Amino acid sequence: MTPVIECQQLNVRFRTDGGAVTAVSDLDFNLNAGECLGVVGESGSGKSQTFLAMFGLLAHNGTATGSIRYRGTELLNAPRSTLDGLRGNRLAMIFQDALSGLTPTMRIGDQMSEVLMRHQGLSRRNARARVIEALEVVRIADPEQRFSAYPFEMSGGMRQRVMIAMATLCRPEVLIADEPTTALDVTVQAQVLRLLNGLKNHTGTSLVLITHDLGVVAGLCDRVLIMYAGRAVELGPVRDIFRRPAHPYTQALLRSMPSLIIDPGKDLPVIPGQPPDLENLPAGCPFASRCLHTQDDCTTERPRLRAVGPDHSRACHLPA
Amino acid sequence: MSARPDLLGSEALAQAARGDVSRSLWRQAGRRFRRNRAAMGSIVILALIALTSIFVPMFWPHGIEDASWESIMTPPGLADWHWFGTDANGRDLLVRTFYGGRISLTIGLLTTVVALVIGVTYGAVAGFVGGRTDGFMMRFVDVLYSLPLIFFIIILVTVFGRNIFLVFVAIGAVEWLTMSRIVRGQTLTVKAKEYVESAVAIGLSQGAILRRYIIPNVLGPVIVYVTLLIPTNIIVESYLSFLGLGVQEPLTSWGLLISQGAGQLDSAPWLIFFPATFLAVTMFCFNFIGDGLRDALDPRDR
Amino acid sequence: MTALLTVEHLSVHYSLPAGGLFRRRPLTLKAVDDVSFELRAGETLGVVGETGCGKSSLGKGVLQLVKPAAGRVLWEGQDLCALPAEAIKRCRKDLQIIFQDPLSSLNPRMTIGEIVAEPLEVHYPALARDDRRRRVDAMLERVGLRPEMRNRYPNEFSGGQCQRISIARAMISEPKVIVCDEPVSSLDVSIQAQICNLLRDLQRDTGIALLFISHDLSIVRYMSHRVLVMYLGRVMETGGREEFFGAPRHPYSQALISAVPVPDPDRPPAERSLVLDGELPSPLDPPSGCVFRTRCPLAVPVCITQMPPLSEAAPGHGVACHRWQET
């Protein structure tokens, strides 16, 4: 199977007042055609910065090195013309805050039509028909009416669905969803997740779901990448991650998560301490200071991703 | 996990060990400001201009009113201590420029103090009390805003005669309007913050909330505005003097010198060059300092 | 057990300024409409609901941080809603609050020590400086922070640490009730569990009662003994944790619970969740009758005309639905 996206040795750094911050270090992963990859991590784990780098959207004080290729085309530090041809067309991204992705002064129908007119050279009339169709797909009631609505006239859930409709207008090969449901209520989250699920099953789009919520991952993803302090700590099929988590961080994360299936009478086991300071990353494993089972080389040598099963790898020194 | 969680904060303690103790927001802002070279350079230049304006007229061999028939319209040169040249009355331009600097800077500072005192009090009261009082106070500001500055000053001057004191009052009386709006807006923002609600929730009195929560948190933008208001006021004074409504002879200011020099641009360009340069450099310095302070106090904007 | 705090028919309204030139009457937003509950010593009552359901306004109304439009809040034999401002201030020693955003709820210009000591200054002004400091240090240590950190400022701490500071500030006057308004919603998963456990520990040690407001059902289930579900300002269902999560009776509660993603890859969400269609109606113009009827799968004509009362489905389990017996 040829991967759609190949990321190799990605490093993302930011210059700040306090010195250099390493947001992502030595990240390798592939995204296969038609799969849904869940990228899980806490704030500061580098999960969003990885994909912002891929889209050329890093903040001005950030630099990315390494390689991210889309079907052989290098995206990292690519010329604007290359990126413009792909972004919004073959590669699409939706964000946590749907409002930031929509221009407040334009009618949503016009914003969406413009994407089609630019990337696919459609006439205004044909574009309108496609937009209304897309709004129907995301179950916006009254798409003809909503075509001429402004973003502020819609609820958060509706805006997020409009963003999904807009991101999928050109039938992208890759859709990156960065915390698409974090700002939404549970019942609306369920609507959006159902939509993404349908998209994956019916159009063959490869989906990357960036989230901190393992519950969302379990319901939607095929493979999961767990990130911690800018590194990949575990990568594997979703069932293995939940049934046989191999990295102590993944294990602790699963145990410490309140969910509807835990016993509320018992105290949740917590991960003690805080994630490390990204300005002063420790020499060894970034999780070592919070890990329950450390050995000598954990604090001195950085563990690399190594296979522990078919298609399943972890970055840990401990014996498997 | 035991009932008692691990004690946290080891990173912060490590920082303390590196000698990087207490990082209050003010201290952090100070550190960021000191790292801004343009702003630090501007402070040095401004201090030089201020010091020379104060001391040079005291020791210079020529006085500001010393007219000399032998040296009318002398171009700049080292001869006879007329470094910046002389004007049509043979008065030394260097001493007049520095003396004008005294007046201009004083007007800039004093009018800003007037605007600061009135504006902060008025804006903070309006914002903190809120409701009908706020509405009434702000409509009054709107009415004053709608009066053109020049019109207002011409009325003052025609009624009370030409007087440097009137210039202070007139500029200060107009510039506090913007200050009060800024302070009111800022007070409203801070008042809506959760930490103010948490102060109410522990039962703190209104006075203590105003003193500990509101004022320290509105100070930042006020400081920035003050550094930008001083040059604005200097410019306003220059422009009034240029129109003949500001400082009167024999006193002088940069604006007045520029106005006089403008009439002799062809024959004696130095008469406009020196005061205009000093004025422009001062403006640049204040603006750099203002920008530096804004960046230092509100690092999100960068 | 007798109730520590009793809330009766509480309503919180906000009047929005009249907009436009011709609309003279200001709009009234009924954020909380006729809500009653009891809070007992040592228990946690979880208040759940989605954005705009009025759960935060309920917490603030109980503490008189917003003035309720109607109803009573009975505390130690007095009605807080009828007390003068000075008397309410004295009660604040016992009634505290923790906010959602840990950083913005701490004054950035004060040190941690000052922030935590402030309630002592207000309520125990006679306390000697040394005693105060000792109590602040003990409290910081109790919430898991080093006392040496007392001279530092909030911006030097992470979100989880700031929330510990907020908890220390709320706990130091030894209150009997704390309203926790989404206390862990802005924290990372691994930090959420730390804060939840800290609150549970403190409750076990001090017998404090918590009004735990959250949109996250998993966390409410972990934290609460009893649950209250709100929708558009009204109570939909209330009951003990086991009864509520085991057998929710209100169609809204059922939809809410089934929409929570379960961290189990063998239970795909599309099959088990009962997805609610439609949008949340505007709280400025709520539906007539039952406020949930526009999205309810069971709605019948009577739901349009009549507001369902809170029926007792079982002792201590109330459901506001005309058709609760069929669910």
PDB file of N, CA, C and O in Angstrom, chain C residues 194-243:
ATOM      1  N   GLN C 194      -5.983  14.412  37.990  1.00  0.00           N
ATOM      2  CA  GLN C 194      -5.329  14.909  39.207  1.00  0.00           C
ATOM      3  C   GLN C 194      -6.257  15.836  39.978  1.00  0.00           C
ATOM      4  O   GLN C 194      -6.401  15.728  41.196  1.00  0.00           O
ATOM      5  N   ILE C 195      -6.901  16.775  39.264  1.00  0.00           N
ATOM      6  CA  ILE C 195      -7.751  17.766  39.927  1.00  0.00           C
ATOM      7  C   ILE C 195      -9.018  17.099  40.478  1.00  0.00           C
ATOM      8  O   ILE C 195      -9.441  17.381  41.605  1.00  0.00           O
ATOM      9  N   CYS C 196      -9.607  16.190  39.693  1.00  0.00           N
ATOM     10  CA  CYS C 196     -10.795  15.481  40.180  1.00  0.00           C
ATOM     11  C   CYS C 196     -10.474  14.738  41.472  1.00  0.00           C
ATOM     12  O   CYS C 196     -11.236  14.803  42.436  1.00  0.00           O
ATOM     13  N   ASN C 197      -9.333  14.043  41.484  1.00  0.00           N
ATOM     14  CA  ASN C 197      -8.978  13.290  42.681  1.00  0.00           C
ATOM     15  C   ASN C 197      -8.709  14.214  43.863  1.00  0.00           C
ATOM     16  O   ASN C 197      -9.066  13.887  44.995  1.00  0.00           O
ATOM     17  N   LEU C 198      -8.104  15.374  43.579  1.00  0.00           N
ATOM     18  CA  LEU C 198      -7.854  16.329  44.661  1.00  0.00           C
ATOM     19  C   LEU C 198      -9.177  16.772  45.278  1.00  0.00           C
ATOM     20  O   LEU C 198      -9.324  16.799  46.507  1.00  0.00           O
ATOM     21  N   LEU C 199     -10.162  17.084  44.437  1.00  0.00           N
ATOM     22  CA  LEU C 199     -11.463  17.517  44.960  1.00  0.00           C
ATOM     23  C   LEU C 199     -12.124  16.398  45.754  1.00  0.00           C
ATOM     24  O   LEU C 199     -12.719  16.625  46.808  1.00  0.00           O
ATOM     25  N   ARG C 200     -12.007  15.155  45.257  1.00  0.00           N
ATOM     26  CA  ARG C 200     -12.601  14.029  45.980  1.00  0.00           C
ATOM     27  C   ARG C 200     -11.914  13.823  47.332  1.00  0.00           C
ATOM     28  O   ARG C 200     -12.577  13.569  48.344  1.00  0.00           O
ATOM     29  N   ASP C 201     -10.588  13.958  47.344  1.00  0.00           N
ATOM     30  CA  ASP C 201      -9.839  13.841  48.605  1.00  0.00           C
ATOM     31  C   ASP C 201     -10.288  14.887  49.605  1.00  0.00           C
ATOM     32  O   ASP C 201     -10.517  14.610  50.775  1.00  0.00           O
ATOM     33  N   LEU C 202     -10.370  16.136  49.119  1.00  0.00           N
ATOM     34  CA  LEU C 202     -10.730  17.230  50.011  1.00  0.00           C
ATOM     35  C   LEU C 202     -12.130  17.012  50.562  1.00  0.00           C
ATOM     36  O   LEU C 202     -12.405  17.298  51.728  1.00  0.00           O
ATOM     37  N   GLN C 203     -13.008  16.488  49.725  1.00  0.00           N
ATOM     38  CA  GLN C 203     -14.366  16.230  50.189  1.00  0.00           C
ATOM     39  C   GLN C 203     -14.375  15.156  51.275  1.00  0.00           C
ATOM     40  O   GLN C 203     -15.042  15.295  52.287  1.00  0.00           O
ATOM     41  N   ARG C 204     -13.586  14.097  51.062  1.00  0.00           N
ATOM     42  CA  ARG C 204     -13.509  13.033  52.061  1.00  0.00           C
ATOM     43  C   ARG C 204     -12.962  13.566  53.386  1.00  0.00           C
ATOM     44  O   ARG C 204     -13.443  13.223  54.448  1.00  0.00           O
ATOM     45  N   ASP C 205     -11.945  14.452  53.297  1.00  0.00           N
ATOM     46  CA  ASP C 205     -11.313  14.963  54.520  1.00  0.00           C
ATOM     47  C   ASP C 205     -12.178  15.961  55.258  1.00  0.00           C
ATOM     48  O   ASP C 205     -12.169  16.029  56.480  1.00  0.00           O
ATOM     49  N   THR C 206     -12.875  16.841  54.517  1.00  0.00           N
ATOM     50  CA  THR C 206     -13.526  17.964  55.181  1.00  0.00           C
ATOM     51  C   THR C 206     -15.043  17.888  55.168  1.00  0.00           C
ATOM     52  O   THR C 206     -15.707  18.701  55.799  1.00  0.00           O
ATOM     53  N   GLY C 207     -15.604  16.954  54.419  1.00  0.00           N
ATOM     54  CA  GLY C 207     -17.064  16.835  54.373  1.00  0.00           C
ATOM     55  C   GLY C 207     -17.740  17.975  53.642  1.00  0.00           C
ATOM     56  O   GLY C 207     -18.918  18.256  53.828  1.00  0.00           O
ATOM     57  N   ILE C 208     -16.986  18.635  52.771  1.00  0.00           N
ATOM     58  CA  ILE C 208     -17.523  19.761  52.036  1.00  0.00           C
ATOM     59  C   ILE C 208     -18.524  19.274  50.972  1.00  0.00           C
ATOM     60  O   ILE C 208     -18.386  18.173  50.452  1.00  0.00           O
ATOM     61  N   ALA C 209     -19.530  20.114  50.713  1.00  0.00           N
ATOM     62  CA  ALA C 209     -20.500  19.764  49.668  1.00  0.00           C
ATOM     63  C   ALA C 209     -20.116  20.482  48.378  1.00  0.00           C
ATOM     64  O   ALA C 209     -19.703  21.633  48.413  1.00  0.00           O
ATOM     65  N   LEU C 210     -20.217  19.782  47.251  1.00  0.00           N
ATOM     66  CA  LEU C 210     -19.831  20.382  45.970  1.00  0.00           C
ATOM     67  C   LEU C 210     -21.030  20.455  45.031  1.00  0.00           C
ATOM     68  O   LEU C 210     -21.801  19.503  44.918  1.00  0.00           O
ATOM     69  N   LEU C 211     -21.171  21.605  44.387  1.00  0.00           N
ATOM     70  CA  LEU C 211     -22.109  21.706  43.274  1.00  0.00           C
ATOM     71  C   LEU C 211     -21.228  21.668  42.040  1.00  0.00           C
ATOM     72  O   LEU C 211     -20.550  22.642  41.721  1.00  0.00           O
ATOM     73  N   PHE C 212     -21.176  20.514  41.382  1.00  0.00           N
ATOM     74  CA  PHE C 212     -20.182  20.280  40.337  1.00  0.00           C
ATOM     75  C   PHE C 212     -20.826  20.474  38.966  1.00  0.00           C
ATOM     76  O   PHE C 212     -21.597  19.630  38.503  1.00  0.00           O
ATOM     77  N   ILE C 213     -20.497  21.602  38.340  1.00  0.00           N
ATOM     78  CA  ILE C 213     -21.113  21.954  37.064  1.00  0.00           C
ATOM     79  C   ILE C 213     -20.188  21.526  35.935  1.00  0.00           C
ATOM     80  O   ILE C 213     -19.006  21.884  35.931  1.00  0.00           O
ATOM     81  N   SER C 214     -20.697  20.756  34.977  1.00  0.00           N
ATOM     82  CA  SER C 214     -19.836  20.316  33.886  1.00  0.00           C
ATOM     83  C   SER C 214     -20.674  19.908  32.689  1.00  0.00           C
ATOM     84  O   SER C 214     -21.838  19.547  32.820  1.00  0.00           O
ATOM     85  N   HIS C 215     -20.057  19.972  31.513  1.00  0.00           N
ATOM     86  CA  HIS C 215     -20.748  19.464  30.333  1.00  0.00           C
ATOM     87  C   HIS C 215     -20.307  18.026  30.047  1.00  0.00           C
ATOM     88  O   HIS C 215     -20.840  17.385  29.162  1.00  0.00           O
ATOM     89  N   ASP C 216     -19.314  17.562  30.806  1.00  0.00           N
ATOM     90  CA  ASP C 216     -18.714  16.265  30.513  1.00  0.00           C
ATOM     91  C   ASP C 216     -19.343  15.181  31.387  1.00  0.00           C
ATOM     92  O   ASP C 216     -19.100  15.124  32.595  1.00  0.00           O
ATOM     93  N   LEU C 217     -20.137  14.334  30.766  1.00  0.00           N
ATOM     94  CA  LEU C 217     -20.870  13.344  31.561  1.00  0.00           C
ATOM     95  C   LEU C 217     -19.962  12.348  32.249  1.00  0.00           C
ATOM     96  O   LEU C 217     -20.262  11.870  33.341  1.00  0.00           O
ATOM     97  N   SER C 218     -18.846  12.004  31.603  1.00  0.00           N
ATOM     98  CA  SER C 218     -17.941  11.036  32.221  1.00  0.00           C
ATOM     99  C   SER C 218     -17.416  11.575  33.538  1.00  0.00           C
ATOM    100  O   SER C 218     -17.338  10.856  34.541  1.00  0.00           O
ATOM    101  N   ILE C 219     -17.054  12.862  33.530  1.00  0.00           N
ATOM    102  CA  ILE C 219     -16.497  13.453  34.743  1.00  0.00           C
ATOM    103  C   ILE C 219     -17.575  13.620  35.800  1.00  0.00           C
ATOM    104  O   ILE C 219     -17.350  13.354  36.984  1.00  0.00           O
ATOM    105  N   VAL C 220     -18.770  14.010  35.374  1.00  0.00           N
ATOM    106  CA  VAL C 220     -19.869  14.151  36.338  1.00  0.00           C
ATOM    107  C   VAL C 220     -20.163  12.798  36.980  1.00  0.00           C
ATOM    108  O   VAL C 220     -20.387  12.702  38.188  1.00  0.00           O
ATOM    109  N   ARG C 221     -20.109  11.744  36.185  1.00  0.00           N
ATOM    110  CA  ARG C 221     -20.372  10.422  36.742  1.00  0.00           C
ATOM    111  C   ARG C 221     -19.322  10.054  37.772  1.00  0.00           C
ATOM    112  O   ARG C 221     -19.623   9.472  38.815  1.00  0.00           O
ATOM    113  N   TYR C 222     -18.069  10.417  37.478  1.00  0.00           N
ATOM    114  CA  TYR C 222     -16.986  10.093  38.402  1.00  0.00           C
ATOM    115  C   TYR C 222     -17.087  10.910  39.682  1.00  0.00           C
ATOM    116  O   TYR C 222     -16.776  10.432  40.763  1.00  0.00           O
ATOM    117  N   MET C 223     -17.524  12.159  39.577  1.00  0.00           N
ATOM    118  CA  MET C 223     -17.490  13.071  40.714  1.00  0.00           C
ATOM    119  C   MET C 223     -18.749  13.074  41.577  1.00  0.00           C
ATOM    120  O   MET C 223     -18.676  13.383  42.768  1.00  0.00           O
ATOM    121  N   SER C 224     -19.926  12.812  40.993  1.00  0.00           N
ATOM    122  CA  SER C 224     -21.168  13.165  41.692  1.00  0.00           C
ATOM    123  C   SER C 224     -21.855  11.994  42.373  1.00  0.00           C
ATOM    124  O   SER C 224     -21.753  10.856  41.933  1.00  0.00           O
ATOM    125  N   HIS C 225     -22.586  12.310  43.444  1.00  0.00           N
ATOM    126  CA  HIS C 225     -23.468  11.337  44.064  1.00  0.00           C
ATOM    127  C   HIS C 225     -24.851  11.426  43.449  1.00  0.00           C
ATOM    128  O   HIS C 225     -25.540  10.439  43.305  1.00  0.00           O
ATOM    129  N   ARG C 226     -25.242  12.642  43.132  1.00  0.00           N
ATOM    130  CA  ARG C 226     -26.529  12.841  42.470  1.00  0.00           C
ATOM    131  C   ARG C 226     -26.312  13.754  41.274  1.00  0.00           C
ATOM    132  O   ARG C 226     -25.349  14.502  41.207  1.00  0.00           O
ATOM    133  N   VAL C 227     -27.244  13.710  40.311  1.00  0.00           N
ATOM    134  CA  VAL C 227     -27.087  14.435  39.052  1.00  0.00           C
ATOM    135  C   VAL C 227     -28.351  15.243  38.758  1.00  0.00           C
ATOM    136  O   VAL C 227     -29.463  14.805  39.088  1.00  0.00           O
ATOM    137  N   LEU C 228     -28.154  16.421  38.166  1.00  0.00           N
ATOM    138  CA  LEU C 228     -29.266  17.266  37.736  1.00  0.00           C
ATOM    139  C   LEU C 228     -29.000  17.628  36.280  1.00  0.00           C
ATOM    140  O   LEU C 228     -27.940  18.165  35.958  1.00  0.00           O
ATOM    141  N   VAL C 229     -29.938  17.313  35.381  1.00  0.00           N
ATOM    142  CA  VAL C 229     -29.732  17.599  33.961  1.00  0.00           C
ATOM    143  C   VAL C 229     -30.553  18.825  33.579  1.00  0.00           C
ATOM    144  O   VAL C 229     -31.748  18.891  33.885  1.00  0.00           O
ATOM    145  N   MET C 230     -29.903  19.781  32.929  1.00  0.00           N
ATOM    146  CA  MET C 230     -30.616  20.997  32.515  1.00  0.00           C
ATOM    147  C   MET C 230     -30.621  21.134  31.005  1.00  0.00           C
ATOM    148  O   MET C 230     -29.704  20.710  30.314  1.00  0.00           O
ATOM    149  N   TYR C 231     -31.699  21.749  30.503  1.00  0.00           N
ATOM    150  CA  TYR C 231     -31.812  22.054  29.071  1.00  0.00           C
ATOM    151  C   TYR C 231     -32.575  23.359  28.966  1.00  0.00           C
ATOM    152  O   TYR C 231     -33.669  23.487  29.536  1.00  0.00           O
ATOM    153  N   LEU C 232     -32.008  24.326  28.296  1.00  0.00           N
ATOM    154  CA  LEU C 232     -32.616  25.648  28.139  1.00  0.00           C
ATOM    155  C   LEU C 232     -33.164  26.214  29.446  1.00  0.00           C
ATOM    156  O   LEU C 232     -34.286  26.706  29.506  1.00  0.00           O
ATOM    157  N   GLY C 233     -32.385  26.128  30.501  1.00  0.00           N
ATOM    158  CA  GLY C 233     -32.753  26.761  31.760  1.00  0.00           C
ATOM    159  C   GLY C 233     -33.647  25.947  32.663  1.00  0.00           C
ATOM    160  O   GLY C 233     -33.933  26.357  33.787  1.00  0.00           O
ATOM    161  N   ARG C 234     -34.112  24.790  32.192  1.00  0.00           N
ATOM    162  CA  ARG C 234     -35.040  24.013  33.014  1.00  0.00           C
ATOM    163  C   ARG C 234     -34.445  22.658  33.380  1.00  0.00           C
ATOM    164  O   ARG C 234     -33.615  22.120  32.665  1.00  0.00           O
ATOM    165  N   VAL C 235     -34.944  22.096  34.496  1.00  0.00           N
ATOM    166  CA  VAL C 235     -34.488  20.778  34.906  1.00  0.00           C
ATOM    167  C   VAL C 235     -35.218  19.736  34.073  1.00  0.00           C
ATOM    168  O   VAL C 235     -36.442  19.757  33.959  1.00  0.00           O
ATOM    169  N   MET C 236     -34.458  18.826  33.463  1.00  0.00           N
ATOM    170  CA  MET C 236     -35.062  17.742  32.694  1.00  0.00           C
ATOM    171  C   MET C 236     -35.190  16.495  33.557  1.00  0.00           C
ATOM    172  O   MET C 236     -36.167  15.778  33.494  1.00  0.00           O
ATOM    173  N   GLU C 237     -34.118  16.231  34.306  1.00  0.00           N
ATOM    174  CA  GLU C 237     -34.129  15.010  35.097  1.00  0.00           C
ATOM    175  C   GLU C 237     -33.187  15.190  36.274  1.00  0.00           C
ATOM    176  O   GLU C 237     -32.178  15.891  36.176  1.00  0.00           O
ATOM    177  N   THR C 238     -33.517  14.561  37.395  1.00  0.00           N
ATOM    178  CA  THR C 238     -32.610  14.589  38.525  1.00  0.00           C
ATOM    179  C   THR C 238     -32.705  13.267  39.258  1.00  0.00           C
ATOM    180  O   THR C 238     -33.786  12.683  39.348  1.00  0.00           O
ATOM    181  N   GLY C 239     -31.566  12.780  39.730  1.00  0.00           N
ATOM    182  CA  GLY C 239     -31.601  11.490  40.415  1.00  0.00           C
ATOM    183  C   GLY C 239     -30.235  11.071  40.880  1.00  0.00           C
ATOM    184  O   GLY C 239     -29.237  11.744  40.597  1.00  0.00           O
ATOM    185  N   GLY C 240     -30.172   9.971  41.609  1.00  0.00           N
ATOM    186  CA  GLY C 240     -28.909   9.427  42.080  1.00  0.00           C
ATOM    187  C   GLY C 240     -28.071   8.965  40.893  1.00  0.00           C
ATOM    188  O   GLY C 240     -28.598   8.653  39.835  1.00  0.00           O
ATOM    189  N   ARG C 241     -26.754   8.926  41.078  1.00  0.00           N
ATOM    190  CA  ARG C 241     -25.858   8.577  39.983  1.00  0.00           C
ATOM    191  C   ARG C 241     -26.197   7.237  39.356  1.00  0.00           C
ATOM    192  O   ARG C 241     -26.313   7.104  38.147  1.00  0.00           O
ATOM    193  N   GLU C 242     -26.356   6.213  40.208  1.00  0.00           N
ATOM    194  CA  GLU C 242     -26.562   4.870  39.669  1.00  0.00           C
ATOM    195  C   GLU C 242     -27.855   4.797  38.866  1.00  0.00           C
ATOM    196  O   GLU C 242     -27.884   4.278  37.758  1.00  0.00           O
ATOM    197  N   GLU C 243     -28.948   5.356  39.445  1.00  0.00           N
ATOM    198  CA  GLU C 243     -30.230   5.313  38.743  1.00  0.00           C
ATOM    199  C   GLU C 243     -30.139   6.101  37.446  1.00  0.00           C
ATOM    200  O   GLU C 243     -30.598   5.659  36.396  1.00  0.00           O
TER     201      GLU C 243
END
